[in-house]
Amino acid sequence: MFHEYRELITELKQKDAYFHKLFEKHNELDDVISKLEKSHADQFEIETNKKEKLKIKDEIYSILVKHSKED
C-alpha cells in the first residue's frame, strides 16, 4: 500500500501514534476480510469491513500527502 511513500510511512509509524494506530487497524481489517471471505461469511459483513478499511486507507493517504507537502 502506497509504495511511493514507504519511507514516510516508516517515519510516521515511529513518530505519530495516531498514524501507527490507523495503519495497524487497516492491516487488521485486511486480515479480517480475508478470513471472512475464505469462510464464505455474510456479504453484508464483508462489505461493511471493506468500507471501513477504505475509509482508513483514505485517511492514511491524506496524512501522507499532507506530510509529503511539508517537506
Tab-separated table of C-alpha atoms in Angstrom:
chain	number	residue	atom	x	y	z
A	1	MET	CA	0.000	0.000	0.000
A	2	PHE	CA	1.391	3.362	-1.089
A	3	HIS	CA	4.832	2.061	-2.035
A	4	GLU	CA	5.886	5.518	-3.164
A	5	TYR	CA	5.527	6.669	0.466
A	6	ARG	CA	7.367	3.731	2.043
A	7	GLU	CA	9.972	5.874	3.831
A	8	LEU	CA	7.401	8.390	5.055
A	9	ILE	CA	5.162	5.582	6.313
A	10	THR	CA	8.043	4.119	8.300
A	11	GLU	CA	8.847	7.528	9.742
A	12	LEU	CA	5.238	8.335	10.668
A	13	LYS	CA	4.664	4.917	12.234
A	14	GLN	CA	7.579	5.666	14.570
A	15	LYS	CA	6.747	9.325	15.326
A	16	ASP	CA	2.943	9.525	15.168
A	17	ALA	CA	0.952	7.213	17.451
A	18	TYR	CA	-2.327	8.041	15.720
A	19	PHE	CA	-0.905	7.193	12.287
A	20	HIS	CA	0.568	3.974	13.656
A	21	LYS	CA	-2.817	3.012	15.118
A	22	LEU	CA	-4.573	3.745	11.809
A	23	PHE	CA	-2.057	1.689	9.881
A	24	GLU	CA	-2.431	-1.243	12.275
A	25	LYS	CA	-6.240	-1.051	12.106
A	26	HIS	CA	-6.051	-1.134	8.297
A	27	ASN	CA	-3.896	-4.268	8.429
A	28	GLU	CA	-6.213	-5.906	10.974
A	29	LEU	CA	-9.229	-5.251	8.765
A	30	ASP	CA	-7.367	-6.735	5.816
A	31	ASP	CA	-6.870	-9.949	7.811
A	32	VAL	CA	-10.494	-9.977	8.996
A	33	ILE	CA	-11.788	-9.516	5.457
A	34	SER	CA	-9.593	-12.337	4.146
A	35	LYS	CA	-10.842	-14.704	6.838
A	36	LEU	CA	-14.458	-13.729	6.242
A	37	GLU	CA	-14.109	-14.282	2.507
A	38	LYS	CA	-12.487	-17.686	3.000
A	39	SER	CA	-15.257	-18.774	5.353
A	40	HIS	CA	-17.948	-17.544	2.945
A	41	ALA	CA	-19.329	-15.212	5.599
A	42	ASP	CA	-22.257	-12.876	5.122
A	43	GLN	CA	-21.622	-10.456	2.234
A	44	PHE	CA	-23.001	-7.552	4.240
A	45	GLU	CA	-20.407	-8.121	6.970
A	46	ILE	CA	-17.627	-8.348	4.393
A	47	GLU	CA	-18.748	-5.157	2.634
A	48	THR	CA	-19.057	-3.278	5.923
A	49	ASN	CA	-15.470	-4.175	6.793
A	50	LYS	CA	-14.275	-3.239	3.316
A	51	LYS	CA	-15.901	0.184	3.598
A	52	GLU	CA	-14.264	0.765	6.985
A	53	LYS	CA	-10.900	-0.314	5.568
A	54	LEU	CA	-11.316	2.073	2.625
A	55	LYS	CA	-12.145	4.984	4.949
A	56	ILE	CA	-8.981	4.284	6.913
A	57	LYS	CA	-6.940	3.986	3.709
A	58	ASP	CA	-8.259	7.371	2.562
A	59	GLU	CA	-7.293	8.916	5.888
A	60	ILE	CA	-3.827	7.371	5.721
A	61	TYR	CA	-3.386	8.762	2.217
A	62	SER	CA	-4.487	12.230	3.316
A	63	ILE	CA	-1.944	12.200	6.124
A	64	LEU	CA	0.803	11.052	3.746
A	65	VAL	CA	0.016	13.758	1.203
A	66	LYS	CA	-0.078	16.423	3.918
A	67	HIS	CA	3.286	15.360	5.332
A	68	SER	CA	4.940	14.981	1.944
A	69	LYS	CA	3.976	18.568	1.066
A	70	GLU	CA	5.530	19.829	4.307
A	71	ASP	CA	8.971	18.513	3.375
